[in-house]
């Protein structure tokens, strides 16, 4: 039996130009923003990232 991690990985997307413009977007929302910016002549791209890092910080609410 394979044990699953306590917290499931959540993939989210962010829109990046020279700096991060928006984070926490779904794929469709990020695609819409990138298309709008590219139509304006700005060079933006979409980047995938994990919303929950592997290392967890803070206390465990299940213990308190």
C-alpha atoms as an extended CHARMM CRD file, in Angstrom:
* protein
*
        64  EXT
         1         1  UNK       CA              0.0000000000        0.0000000000        0.0000000000  PROA      1               0.0000000000
         2         2  UNK       CA              1.3910000000        3.3930000000       -1.0220000000  PROA      2               0.0000000000
         3         3  UNK       CA              1.1180000000        6.1800000000        1.5550000000  PROA      3               0.0000000000
         4         4  UNK       CA              0.0300000000        9.5550000000        0.2620000000  PROA      4               0.0000000000
         5         5  UNK       CA              1.6310000000       12.7470000000        1.5610000000  PROA      5               0.0000000000
         6         6  UNK       CA             -0.3560000000       14.6780000000        4.1410000000  PROA      6               0.0000000000
         7         7  UNK       CA             -0.6600000000       17.7010000000        1.8630000000  PROA      7               0.0000000000
         8         8  UNK       CA             -1.3990000000       17.1990000000       -1.7950000000  PROA      8               0.0000000000
         9         9  UNK       CA              0.6650000000       19.2110000000       -4.2560000000  PROA      9               0.0000000000
        10        10  UNK       CA             -1.3170000000       22.0400000000       -5.8040000000  PROA      10              0.0000000000
        11        11  UNK       CA             -0.0870000000       23.2640000000       -9.1830000000  PROA      11              0.0000000000
        12        12  UNK       CA             -0.8100000000       26.9190000000       -9.8860000000  PROA      12              0.0000000000
        13        13  UNK       CA              0.3520000000       29.3170000000      -12.5630000000  PROA      13              0.0000000000
        14        14  UNK       CA              1.7920000000       32.8130000000      -12.4570000000  PROA      14              0.0000000000
        15        15  UNK       CA              2.2670000000       35.4410000000      -15.1400000000  PROA      15              0.0000000000
        16        16  UNK       CA              5.8080000000       36.7640000000      -15.4960000000  PROA      16              0.0000000000
        17        17  UNK       CA              7.1010000000       39.6880000000      -17.5300000000  PROA      17              0.0000000000
        18        18  UNK       CA             10.4000000000       40.9130000000      -16.0920000000  PROA      18              0.0000000000
        19        19  UNK       CA              8.8820000000       40.4260000000      -12.6740000000  PROA      19              0.0000000000
        20        20  UNK       CA              5.9570000000       38.3960000000      -11.3600000000  PROA      20              0.0000000000
        21        21  UNK       CA              2.7310000000       40.1990000000      -12.2390000000  PROA      21              0.0000000000
        22        22  UNK       CA              0.1100000000       37.7690000000      -10.8870000000  PROA      22              0.0000000000
        23        23  UNK       CA              0.2410000000       34.5240000000       -8.8860000000  PROA      23              0.0000000000
        24        24  UNK       CA             -2.2530000000       31.8710000000       -7.8620000000  PROA      24              0.0000000000
        25        25  UNK       CA             -4.0590000000       31.7500000000      -11.1830000000  PROA      25              0.0000000000
        26        26  UNK       CA             -5.6510000000       28.7530000000      -12.8330000000  PROA      26              0.0000000000
        27        27  UNK       CA             -4.3240000000       27.7160000000      -16.2320000000  PROA      27              0.0000000000
        28        28  UNK       CA             -7.2060000000       29.3880000000      -18.1070000000  PROA      28              0.0000000000
        29        29  UNK       CA             -6.9340000000       32.6470000000      -16.1460000000  PROA      29              0.0000000000
        30        30  UNK       CA             -3.1600000000       32.8090000000      -16.6690000000  PROA      30              0.0000000000
        31        31  UNK       CA             -3.5630000000       32.1090000000      -20.3830000000  PROA      31              0.0000000000
        32        32  UNK       CA             -6.1090000000       34.9320000000      -20.6950000000  PROA      32              0.0000000000
        33        33  UNK       CA             -3.7930000000       37.4350000000      -18.9620000000  PROA      33              0.0000000000
        34        34  UNK       CA             -0.7830000000       36.4100000000      -21.0780000000  PROA      34              0.0000000000
        35        35  UNK       CA             -2.7970000000       36.7570000000      -24.2890000000  PROA      35              0.0000000000
        36        36  UNK       CA             -4.0580000000       40.2200000000      -23.2780000000  PROA      36              0.0000000000
        37        37  UNK       CA             -0.5470000000       41.4350000000      -22.4180000000  PROA      37              0.0000000000
        38        38  UNK       CA              0.9410000000       40.0140000000      -25.6310000000  PROA      38              0.0000000000
        39        39  UNK       CA             -1.7620000000       41.7790000000      -27.6900000000  PROA      39              0.0000000000
        40        40  UNK       CA             -0.6330000000       45.0480000000      -26.0670000000  PROA      40              0.0000000000
        41        41  UNK       CA              2.9080000000       44.4090000000      -27.3080000000  PROA      41              0.0000000000
        42        42  UNK       CA              4.2560000000       43.3840000000      -23.9070000000  PROA      42              0.0000000000
        43        43  UNK       CA              6.2400000000       40.1470000000      -23.6720000000  PROA      43              0.0000000000
        44        44  UNK       CA              4.7200000000       38.0030000000      -20.9160000000  PROA      44              0.0000000000
        45        45  UNK       CA              4.9450000000       34.2950000000      -20.2730000000  PROA      45              0.0000000000
        46        46  UNK       CA              3.2350000000       31.7650000000      -18.0580000000  PROA      46              0.0000000000
        47        47  UNK       CA              5.1420000000       29.7870000000      -15.4390000000  PROA      47              0.0000000000
        48        48  UNK       CA              3.9760000000       26.7240000000      -13.4910000000  PROA      48              0.0000000000
        49        49  UNK       CA              4.8280000000       26.3800000000       -9.7840000000  PROA      49              0.0000000000
        50        50  UNK       CA              3.8110000000       24.4000000000       -6.6970000000  PROA      50              0.0000000000
        51        51  UNK       CA              1.6670000000       26.3830000000       -4.3130000000  PROA      51              0.0000000000
        52        52  UNK       CA              2.6190000000       24.2160000000       -1.3270000000  PROA      52              0.0000000000
        53        53  UNK       CA              6.3730000000       23.7850000000       -0.8850000000  PROA      53              0.0000000000
        54        54  UNK       CA              7.6580000000       20.4220000000        0.2970000000  PROA      54              0.0000000000
        55        55  UNK       CA              8.9410000000       21.8190000000        3.5990000000  PROA      55              0.0000000000
        56        56  UNK       CA              6.1580000000       22.8780000000        5.9280000000  PROA      56              0.0000000000
        57        57  UNK       CA              6.5840000000       25.7920000000        8.2850000000  PROA      57              0.0000000000
        58        58  UNK       CA              4.6390000000       26.5500000000       11.4560000000  PROA      58              0.0000000000
        59        59  UNK       CA              2.7610000000       24.4080000000       13.9070000000  PROA      59              0.0000000000
        60        60  UNK       CA              0.6210000000       21.3890000000       13.0590000000  PROA      60              0.0000000000
        61        61  UNK       CA             -3.0320000000       22.3490000000       13.7150000000  PROA      61              0.0000000000
        62        62  UNK       CA             -3.9230000000       18.6630000000       14.1940000000  PROA      62              0.0000000000
        63        63  UNK       CA             -1.7900000000       18.5480000000       17.3420000000  PROA      63              0.0000000000
        64        64  UNK       CA             -3.3940000000       21.5670000000       19.0290000000  PROA      64              0.0000000000
